[in-house]
Tab-separated table of C-alpha atoms in Angstrom:
chain	number	residue	atom	x	y	z
A	11	MET	CA	0.008	0.008	-0.008
A	12	SER	CA	1.434	3.368	-0.996
A	13	GLN	CA	2.281	5.706	1.934
A	14	TYR	CA	2.533	8.719	-0.477
A	15	GLN	CA	1.670	12.082	1.124
A	16	PRO	CA	1.614	14.634	-1.670
A	17	PRO	CA	3.198	18.004	-0.783
A	18	ASP	CA	0.724	20.877	-0.859
A	19	TYR	CA	2.398	23.585	1.233
A	20	TYR	CA	0.391	26.470	-0.294
A	21	LEU	CA	-2.920	24.670	-0.145
A	22	LEU	CA	-3.258	24.387	-3.888
A	23	ASP	CA	-6.013	21.852	-3.451
A	24	GLU	CA	-8.257	24.741	-2.401
A	25	LEU	CA	-7.611	26.416	-5.742
A	26	ILE	CA	-8.225	23.423	-7.951
A	27	GLY	CA	-11.628	22.423	-6.497
A	28	GLU	CA	-13.350	19.090	-5.648
A	29	GLU	CA	-14.129	18.011	-9.207
A	30	TYR	CA	-10.505	18.252	-10.240
A	31	ARG	CA	-9.350	16.510	-6.998
A	32	LEU	CA	-11.624	13.596	-7.815
A	33	ILE	CA	-10.058	13.210	-11.261
A	34	ARG	CA	-6.604	13.472	-9.942
A	35	ASP	CA	-7.289	11.006	-7.100
A	36	SER	CA	-8.754	8.385	-9.446
A	37	VAL	CA	-5.420	8.387	-11.332
A	38	ARG	CA	-3.500	8.450	-8.042
A	39	GLN	CA	-5.329	5.375	-6.802
A	40	TRP	CA	-4.735	3.552	-10.152
A	41	VAL	CA	-1.081	4.326	-10.011
A	42	ASN	CA	-0.917	2.997	-6.424
A	43	ARG	CA	-2.802	-0.141	-7.305
A	44	ALA	CA	-1.666	-1.084	-10.835
A	45	LEU	CA	1.574	0.696	-11.535
A	46	LEU	CA	3.739	0.999	-8.392
A	47	PRO	CA	3.738	-2.711	-7.533
A	48	ILE	CA	5.301	-3.694	-10.848
A	49	ILE	CA	7.248	-0.676	-12.147
A	50	GLU	CA	10.584	-1.343	-10.511
A	51	ASP	CA	10.613	-4.850	-11.926
A	52	TYR	CA	9.856	-3.723	-15.377
A	53	ALA	CA	12.382	-0.912	-15.257
A	54	GLN	CA	15.109	-3.305	-14.052
A	55	ARG	CA	14.204	-5.692	-16.997
A	56	ALA	CA	13.884	-2.745	-19.489
A	57	GLU	CA	10.436	-3.956	-20.554
A	58	PHE	CA	7.287	-2.045	-21.219
A	59	PRO	CA	4.284	-3.210	-19.090
A	60	SER	CA	1.758	-3.423	-21.898
A	61	GLN	CA	-0.834	-4.885	-19.616
A	62	LEU	CA	-1.352	-1.421	-18.218
A	63	LEU	CA	-2.777	-0.042	-21.465
A	64	PRO	CA	-6.458	-1.142	-21.003
A	65	GLY	CA	-6.524	0.439	-17.545
A	66	MET	CA	-5.025	3.646	-18.797
A	67	ALA	CA	-7.649	3.802	-21.526
A	68	GLU	CA	-10.463	3.117	-19.058
A	69	LEU	CA	-9.250	5.953	-16.882
A	70	GLY	CA	-9.440	8.287	-19.829
A	71	LEU	CA	-5.664	8.876	-19.966
A	72	PHE	CA	-5.604	8.702	-23.769
A	73	GLY	CA	-6.772	12.082	-25.176
A	74	PRO	CA	-8.551	13.454	-22.142
A	75	THR	CA	-8.871	16.935	-23.749
A	76	ILE	CA	-10.310	15.547	-26.992
A	77	PRO	CA	-14.097	16.190	-27.213
A	78	GLN	CA	-16.377	13.310	-26.143
A	79	GLU	CA	-17.969	13.026	-29.600
A	80	HIS	CA	-14.565	11.859	-30.909
A	81	GLY	CA	-14.064	9.382	-28.032
A	82	GLY	CA	-12.015	11.655	-25.791
A	83	GLY	CA	-12.690	12.705	-22.174
A	84	GLY	CA	-13.817	16.342	-23.006
A	85	LEU	CA	-11.780	17.585	-20.041
A	86	ASP	CA	-9.865	20.844	-19.689
A	87	TYR	CA	-6.191	21.422	-19.335
A	88	LEU	CA	-6.136	21.655	-15.566
A	89	ALA	CA	-7.632	18.117	-15.373
A	90	TYR	CA	-5.116	16.951	-17.950
A	91	GLY	CA	-2.177	18.386	-16.083
A	92	LEU	CA	-3.228	16.763	-12.796
A	93	MET	CA	-3.623	13.423	-14.522
A	94	MET	CA	-0.097	13.669	-16.040
A	95	GLN	CA	1.336	14.694	-12.643
A	96	GLU	CA	-0.026	11.602	-11.037
A	97	LEU	CA	1.012	9.278	-13.914
A	98	GLU	CA	4.620	10.612	-13.825
A	99	ARG	CA	4.672	10.284	-10.057
A	100	GLY	CA	4.482	6.612	-11.010
A	101	ASP	CA	6.963	6.661	-13.823
A	102	SER	CA	8.009	9.099	-16.566
A	103	GLY	CA	7.909	6.375	-19.232
A	104	ILE	CA	4.327	5.442	-18.534
A	105	ARG	CA	3.372	9.137	-18.603
A	106	SER	CA	5.196	9.407	-21.999
A	107	THR	CA	3.040	6.648	-23.395
A	108	ALA	CA	-0.074	8.615	-22.484
A	109	SER	CA	1.380	11.966	-23.639
A	110	VAL	CA	2.296	10.630	-27.027
A	111	GLN	CA	-1.129	9.021	-27.515
A	112	GLY	CA	-3.072	12.177	-26.567
A	113	SER	CA	-0.823	15.172	-27.370
A	114	LEU	CA	1.170	13.871	-30.345
A	115	VAL	CA	-1.232	11.461	-32.032
A	116	MET	CA	-4.847	12.339	-31.234
A	117	TYR	CA	-4.281	16.058	-31.040
A	118	PRO	CA	-2.962	16.428	-34.599
A	119	ILE	CA	-5.634	14.168	-36.006
A	120	TYR	CA	-8.358	16.155	-34.164
A	121	THR	CA	-6.834	19.544	-35.026
A	122	TYR	CA	-5.521	18.974	-38.651
A	123	GLY	CA	-7.187	15.794	-39.786
A	124	SER	CA	-10.188	15.347	-42.106
A	125	GLU	CA	-13.588	14.395	-40.739
A	126	GLU	CA	-13.057	10.902	-42.106
A	127	GLN	CA	-9.711	10.602	-40.398
A	128	LYS	CA	-11.159	11.710	-37.084
A	129	ALA	CA	-13.986	9.155	-37.368
A	130	ILE	CA	-11.589	6.295	-38.369
A	131	TYR	CA	-8.822	6.860	-35.743
A	132	LEU	CA	-9.830	8.950	-32.746
A	133	PRO	CA	-12.330	6.683	-30.977
A	134	ARG	CA	-10.056	3.677	-31.335
A	135	LEU	CA	-7.081	5.669	-30.088
A	136	ALA	CA	-9.093	6.889	-27.071
A	137	SER	CA	-10.144	3.300	-26.227
A	138	GLY	CA	-6.620	1.956	-26.636
A	139	ALA	CA	-7.699	-0.311	-29.421
A	140	LEU	CA	-5.106	1.552	-31.545
A	141	MET	CA	-1.835	2.876	-30.127
A	142	GLY	CA	0.161	5.567	-31.917
A	143	CYS	CA	3.514	7.287	-32.041
A	144	PHE	CA	4.912	10.594	-33.359
A	145	GLY	CA	7.713	10.847	-35.880
A	146	LEU	CA	9.585	14.155	-36.005
A	147	THR	CA	13.145	13.703	-34.694
A	148	GLU	CA	15.696	12.225	-37.082
A	149	PRO	CA	19.240	10.854	-36.544
A	150	ASN	CA	20.775	14.088	-37.666
A	151	HIS	CA	17.934	16.563	-36.924
A	152	GLY	CA	16.838	16.898	-33.296
A	153	SER	CA	16.740	20.500	-32.146
A	154	ASP	CA	16.495	21.616	-35.811
A	155	PRO	CA	13.639	19.577	-37.122
A	156	ALA	CA	13.071	21.770	-40.079
A	157	GLY	CA	16.233	20.273	-41.535
A	158	MET	CA	14.525	16.897	-41.777
A	159	LEU	CA	15.412	14.569	-44.663
A	160	THR	CA	12.302	12.317	-44.571
A	161	HIS	CA	10.253	13.144	-47.606
A	162	PHE	CA	7.446	11.875	-49.860
A	163	ASP	CA	6.879	12.029	-53.591
A	164	ASP	CA	3.630	12.247	-55.571
A	165	ALA	CA	2.601	8.947	-57.218
A	166	GLY	CA	-0.978	9.514	-58.396
A	167	ASP	CA	-3.561	8.547	-55.800
A	168	HIS	CA	-0.857	7.810	-53.224
A	169	VAL	CA	2.623	9.086	-52.199
A	170	ILE	CA	5.890	7.333	-51.651
A	171	LEU	CA	7.579	7.977	-48.305
A	172	ASN	CA	11.285	7.576	-47.644
A	173	GLY	CA	13.442	8.418	-44.636
A	174	SER	CA	13.750	7.554	-40.949
A	175	LYS	CA	12.912	8.860	-37.494
A	176	MET	CA	14.696	8.161	-34.201
A	177	TRP	CA	13.956	8.187	-30.420
A	178	ILE	CA	10.306	7.511	-30.963
A	179	SER	CA	8.329	6.571	-27.806
A	180	ASN	CA	5.744	3.807	-28.389
A	181	ALA	CA	7.273	2.984	-31.846
A	182	PRO	CA	7.818	-0.722	-31.234
A	183	PHE	CA	4.150	-1.456	-30.600
A	184	ALA	CA	2.351	1.458	-32.237
A	185	ASP	CA	-0.343	0.633	-34.708
A	186	ILE	CA	-0.078	4.063	-36.429
A	187	ALA	CA	2.512	6.779	-36.648
A	188	ILE	CA	1.940	10.495	-37.191
A	189	VAL	CA	4.946	11.253	-39.419
A	190	TRP	CA	6.134	14.675	-40.436
A	191	ALA	CA	7.895	14.756	-43.795
A	192	LYS	CA	8.677	17.146	-46.632
A	193	ASN	CA	6.244	17.128	-49.540
A	194	PRO	CA	7.348	17.525	-53.199
A	195	ASP	CA	7.388	21.355	-52.716
A	196	GLY	CA	9.707	20.993	-49.657
A	197	GLN	CA	6.944	21.912	-47.177
A	198	VAL	CA	6.439	19.820	-44.000
A	199	GLN	CA	3.248	17.862	-43.871
A	200	GLY	CA	1.866	15.190	-41.544
A	201	LEU	CA	0.894	11.640	-42.680
A	202	ILE	CA	-0.800	8.731	-40.921
A	203	VAL	CA	1.408	5.738	-41.527
A	204	GLU	CA	-0.085	2.392	-40.618
A	205	ARG	CA	1.721	-0.736	-39.351
A	206	GLY	CA	1.668	-3.299	-42.059
A	207	MET	CA	2.321	-0.876	-44.881
A	208	GLU	CA	5.103	-2.456	-46.992
A	209	GLY	CA	8.480	-0.863	-46.353
A	210	PHE	CA	7.581	0.486	-42.857
A	211	SER	CA	9.488	-0.936	-39.888
A	212	THR	CA	9.957	0.038	-36.255
A	213	PRO	CA	13.211	-1.456	-34.845
A	214	GLU	CA	13.373	-1.118	-31.125
A	215	THR	CA	16.104	0.911	-29.287
A	216	HIS	CA	17.974	-1.103	-26.673
A	217	ASN	CA	20.659	-0.373	-24.036
A	218	LYS	CA	18.893	2.667	-22.531
A	219	TRP	CA	19.755	3.760	-18.948
A	220	SER	CA	16.725	5.992	-18.977
A	221	LEU	CA	12.989	5.385	-19.578
A	222	ARG	CA	13.663	1.685	-19.242
A	223	ALA	CA	9.979	0.823	-18.785
A	224	SER	CA	9.119	2.801	-22.007
A	225	ALA	CA	9.217	1.254	-25.411
A	226	THR	CA	11.466	3.364	-27.686
A	227	GLY	CA	12.373	2.717	-31.267
A	228	GLU	CA	13.023	4.009	-34.810
A	229	LEU	CA	10.603	4.544	-37.725
A	230	VAL	CA	12.107	3.470	-41.059
A	231	PHE	CA	10.387	4.206	-44.425
A	232	ASP	CA	11.677	2.480	-47.513
A	233	GLN	CA	9.433	3.287	-50.494
A	234	VAL	CA	6.288	3.202	-48.374
A	235	ARG	CA	3.091	3.634	-50.405
A	236	ILE	CA	0.617	5.780	-48.467
A	237	PRO	CA	-2.808	6.790	-49.764
A	238	LYS	CA	-3.259	10.539	-50.123
A	239	THR	CA	-6.313	10.231	-47.857
A	240	ASN	CA	-3.815	9.645	-45.057
A	241	ILE	CA	-2.240	13.058	-45.372
A	242	LEU	CA	-3.371	15.502	-42.671
A	243	PRO	CA	-5.084	18.219	-44.812
A	244	GLY	CA	-5.329	21.014	-42.214
A	245	ILE	CA	-1.751	22.225	-41.917
A	246	THR	CA	1.460	22.755	-43.885
A	247	GLY	CA	4.802	23.811	-42.439
A	248	MET	CA	6.495	23.506	-39.101
A	249	ARG	CA	3.648	25.050	-37.241
A	250	GLY	CA	1.904	21.656	-37.291
A	251	PRO	CA	4.479	19.578	-35.410
A	252	LEU	CA	5.510	22.466	-33.159
A	253	SER	CA	1.865	22.902	-32.026
A	254	CYS	CA	1.855	19.226	-31.057
A	255	LEU	CA	5.052	19.709	-29.121
A	256	ASN	CA	3.442	22.554	-27.229
A	257	GLN	CA	0.684	20.156	-26.102
A	258	ALA	CA	3.292	17.594	-24.965
A	259	ARG	CA	5.433	20.154	-23.261
A	260	TYR	CA	2.464	21.327	-21.296
A	261	GLY	CA	1.857	17.753	-20.040
A	262	ILE	CA	5.607	17.397	-19.136
A	263	ALA	CA	5.460	20.572	-17.037
A	264	TRP	CA	2.916	18.896	-14.779
A	265	GLY	CA	4.336	15.387	-15.055
A	266	ALA	CA	7.874	16.184	-14.090
A	267	LEU	CA	6.575	17.800	-10.913
A	268	GLY	CA	4.858	14.512	-10.084
A	269	ALA	CA	8.250	12.810	-10.206
A	270	ALA	CA	9.711	15.509	-8.012
A	271	MET	CA	6.842	15.122	-5.489
A	272	ASP	CA	7.457	11.393	-5.232
A	273	CYS	CA	11.130	11.876	-4.635
A	274	TYR	CA	10.527	14.547	-1.971
A	275	ASP	CA	7.907	12.372	-0.201
A	276	THR	CA	10.262	9.409	-0.218
A	277	ALA	CA	13.025	11.626	1.329
A	278	VAL	CA	10.846	13.061	4.073
A	279	ARG	CA	9.626	9.662	5.235
A	280	TYR	CA	13.180	8.227	5.148
A	281	ALA	CA	14.562	11.224	7.022
A	282	LYS	CA	12.060	10.730	9.850
A	283	GLU	CA	12.813	6.964	10.171
A	284	ARG	CA	16.478	6.606	9.520
A	285	GLN	CA	18.508	6.772	12.690
A	286	GLN	CA	22.156	7.965	12.874
A	287	PHE	CA	24.127	9.113	15.969
A	288	GLY	CA	21.190	8.058	18.102
A	289	ARG	CA	18.572	10.308	16.409
A	290	PRO	CA	16.515	10.535	13.158
A	291	ILE	CA	18.584	12.158	10.338
A	292	GLY	CA	15.683	14.556	9.799
A	293	SER	CA	16.680	16.208	13.024
A	294	PHE	CA	20.010	17.397	11.592
A	295	GLN	CA	20.253	20.834	9.966
A	296	LEU	CA	21.705	19.800	6.655
A	297	GLN	CA	18.924	17.314	6.017
A	298	GLN	CA	16.242	19.891	6.929
A	299	LYS	CA	17.920	22.341	4.565
A	300	LYS	CA	17.648	19.797	1.718
A	301	LEU	CA	13.970	19.036	2.510
A	302	ALA	CA	13.020	22.747	2.858
A	303	GLU	CA	14.643	23.647	-0.455
A	304	MET	CA	12.957	20.748	-2.268
A	305	LEU	CA	9.602	21.704	-0.930
A	306	THR	CA	10.130	25.424	-1.833
A	307	GLU	CA	11.018	24.596	-5.448
A	308	ILE	CA	8.142	22.118	-5.811
A	309	THR	CA	5.676	24.664	-4.422
A	310	LYS	CA	6.863	27.335	-6.885
A	311	GLY	CA	6.528	24.837	-9.759
A	312	GLN	CA	3.005	23.908	-8.623
A	313	LEU	CA	1.911	27.498	-8.696
A	314	LEU	CA	3.501	28.048	-12.104
A	315	VAL	CA	1.756	25.109	-13.791
A	316	TRP	CA	-1.541	25.882	-12.063
A	317	ARG	CA	-1.497	29.416	-13.531
A	318	LEU	CA	-0.404	28.000	-16.906
A	319	ALA	CA	-3.414	25.685	-16.838
A	320	LEU	CA	-5.786	28.589	-16.425
A	321	LEU	CA	-4.162	30.422	-19.293
A	322	LYS	CA	-4.247	27.273	-21.501
A	323	ASN	CA	-7.982	26.859	-20.760
A	324	GLN	CA	-8.448	30.435	-21.947
A	325	ASP	CA	-6.309	29.744	-25.096
A	326	ARG	CA	-3.989	32.472	-23.825
A	327	ALA	CA	-0.862	30.304	-22.984
A	328	THR	CA	1.901	31.139	-25.341
A	329	PRO	CA	4.597	28.682	-26.601
A	330	ALA	CA	7.207	30.614	-24.588
A	331	GLN	CA	5.189	30.396	-21.435
A	332	ILE	CA	4.838	26.585	-21.926
A	333	SER	CA	8.609	26.345	-22.607
A	334	MET	CA	9.386	28.174	-19.408
A	335	ALA	CA	7.202	25.807	-17.374
A	336	LYS	CA	8.547	22.697	-18.975
A	337	ARG	CA	12.148	23.837	-18.387
A	338	ASN	CA	11.473	24.810	-14.771
A	339	SER	CA	9.613	21.685	-13.835
A	340	VAL	CA	12.213	19.278	-15.192
A	341	ALA	CA	15.134	21.207	-13.666
A	342	THR	CA	13.310	21.208	-10.328
A	343	ALA	CA	12.571	17.586	-10.578
A	344	LEU	CA	16.170	16.714	-11.392
A	345	GLN	CA	17.496	18.708	-8.512
A	346	VAL	CA	14.931	17.287	-6.089
A	347	ALA	CA	15.807	13.716	-7.226
A	348	ARG	CA	19.518	14.326	-6.730
A	349	GLU	CA	18.986	15.875	-3.268
A	350	ALA	CA	16.517	13.083	-2.265
A	351	ARG	CA	19.076	10.444	-3.350
A	352	GLN	CA	21.646	12.077	-0.984
A	353	VAL	CA	19.116	11.992	1.863
A	354	LEU	CA	18.768	8.208	1.387
A	355	GLY	CA	22.515	7.664	1.086
A	356	ALA	CA	23.349	4.246	-0.443
A	357	MET	CA	19.684	3.065	-0.299
A	358	GLY	CA	18.936	5.820	-2.830
A	359	ILE	CA	20.533	3.921	-5.655
A	360	THR	CA	18.496	0.711	-5.125
A	361	GLY	CA	15.268	-0.382	-6.588
A	362	ASP	CA	13.781	-0.564	-3.133
A	363	TYR	CA	13.096	3.142	-3.581
A	364	PRO	CA	11.948	5.046	-6.753
A	365	ILE	CA	14.524	7.843	-6.623
A	366	MET	CA	17.251	6.518	-8.916
A	367	ARG	CA	14.648	5.406	-11.460
A	368	HIS	CA	13.089	8.867	-11.474
A	369	MET	CA	16.509	10.470	-11.788
A	370	MET	CA	17.462	8.397	-14.765
A	371	ASN	CA	14.058	8.902	-16.468
A	372	LEU	CA	14.377	12.637	-15.955
A	373	GLU	CA	17.670	12.672	-17.890
A	374	SER	CA	15.525	11.913	-20.946
A	375	VAL	CA	12.705	14.217	-19.964
A	376	VAL	CA	15.023	17.150	-19.746
A	377	THR	CA	16.047	16.578	-23.359
A	378	TYR	CA	12.943	15.503	-25.219
A	379	GLU	CA	10.261	17.798	-26.601
A	380	GLY	CA	12.988	20.497	-26.627
A	381	THR	CA	16.175	20.452	-24.621
A	382	HIS	CA	16.885	22.478	-21.506
A	383	ASP	CA	18.873	24.967	-23.511
A	384	ILE	CA	16.520	25.192	-26.419
A	385	HIS	CA	13.678	26.246	-24.049
A	386	LEU	CA	16.005	28.867	-22.564
A	387	LEU	CA	16.523	30.331	-26.001
A	388	ILE	CA	12.738	30.268	-26.720
A	389	THR	CA	12.220	32.324	-23.617
A	390	GLY	CA	15.176	34.592	-24.449
A	391	MET	CA	13.768	35.256	-27.940
A	392	ASP	CA	10.367	36.119	-26.416
A	393	ILE	CA	12.103	38.608	-24.055
A	394	THR	CA	14.320	40.317	-26.601
A	395	GLY	CA	12.727	39.702	-29.991
A	396	PHE	CA	16.073	38.422	-31.237
A	397	ASN	CA	16.432	34.848	-32.624
A	398	ALA	CA	19.599	33.275	-31.103
A	399	PHE	CA	19.119	29.952	-32.835
A	400	GLY	CA	21.803	28.837	-35.311
């Protein structure tokens, strides 16, 4: 049974209200019941616990902000953020699975897809009958996705897709991939690529020290014939994939704080119980300093993402504001994880506690959907008006 006591030093629960607390607590209870008892074992074995997918779908974790008429939950962004917070409190890799499905697969189909595409894919993605992935990053094009080499050529009623994508969450088991590629005019467009299309393969990425319970792979396209009806008609250019990344970054801003909260809670309980020199280590000044600083940074992050949720609900949250929150939350979570590991001493590196797993996962979270430095430059450009990229 989980002993988790979530930090709420500034009584944020009073700001979010009962309805949102019920949504959050339903995910919290599922994480305690279904995820926490197995996650350390799966992370140690570097396997994805696919048996969790039906439960995640039943909870509405796939596309919670997609309208109900398309199979989604019809919830707002505060609810979505709280759901991602609780999921990543369990494990970043499991939260990634949900984020990819909702923000990077269902969102672009809902926002840029045809009515036929929405009808075909969205309800099955929401129910978990179909799982998806998102192909933007390439082996030589990460922070500069506009330089992508993946492209397609016109061939009558279909197109021919060639190229590859790398570091793709969910790729090994995904039924469909939202792939961003250059059209014959050199403009970026999105395509829905389905497993089973000839020339499409998804080799798994092994030997990861991070996100070990998440399935990661490549997307390889070798003369793949794709019907033109699978092209997303509603967007051309980089604004399409970048808008999807904004959705994912928003979820990460909440999720990373969940990992931080779990590390902090673990450290507090350990500091109260662990005896050294005849007294609990929590009675020593240096340990109290660590815990007080952890709680301070978590509290600042909670207030930041709460305000961001309200702006997002009003369609007023800017990409730069989302970048700031993503960067802050992950930096906070990494620092909290490292300090918590020190509080636990040698026990902090074992699978008996979640801290080292969170710490390793966060080393991926700080890089994906825009690196720590890239988000700094996004904010800097918003402040000054000068583009410092390149």
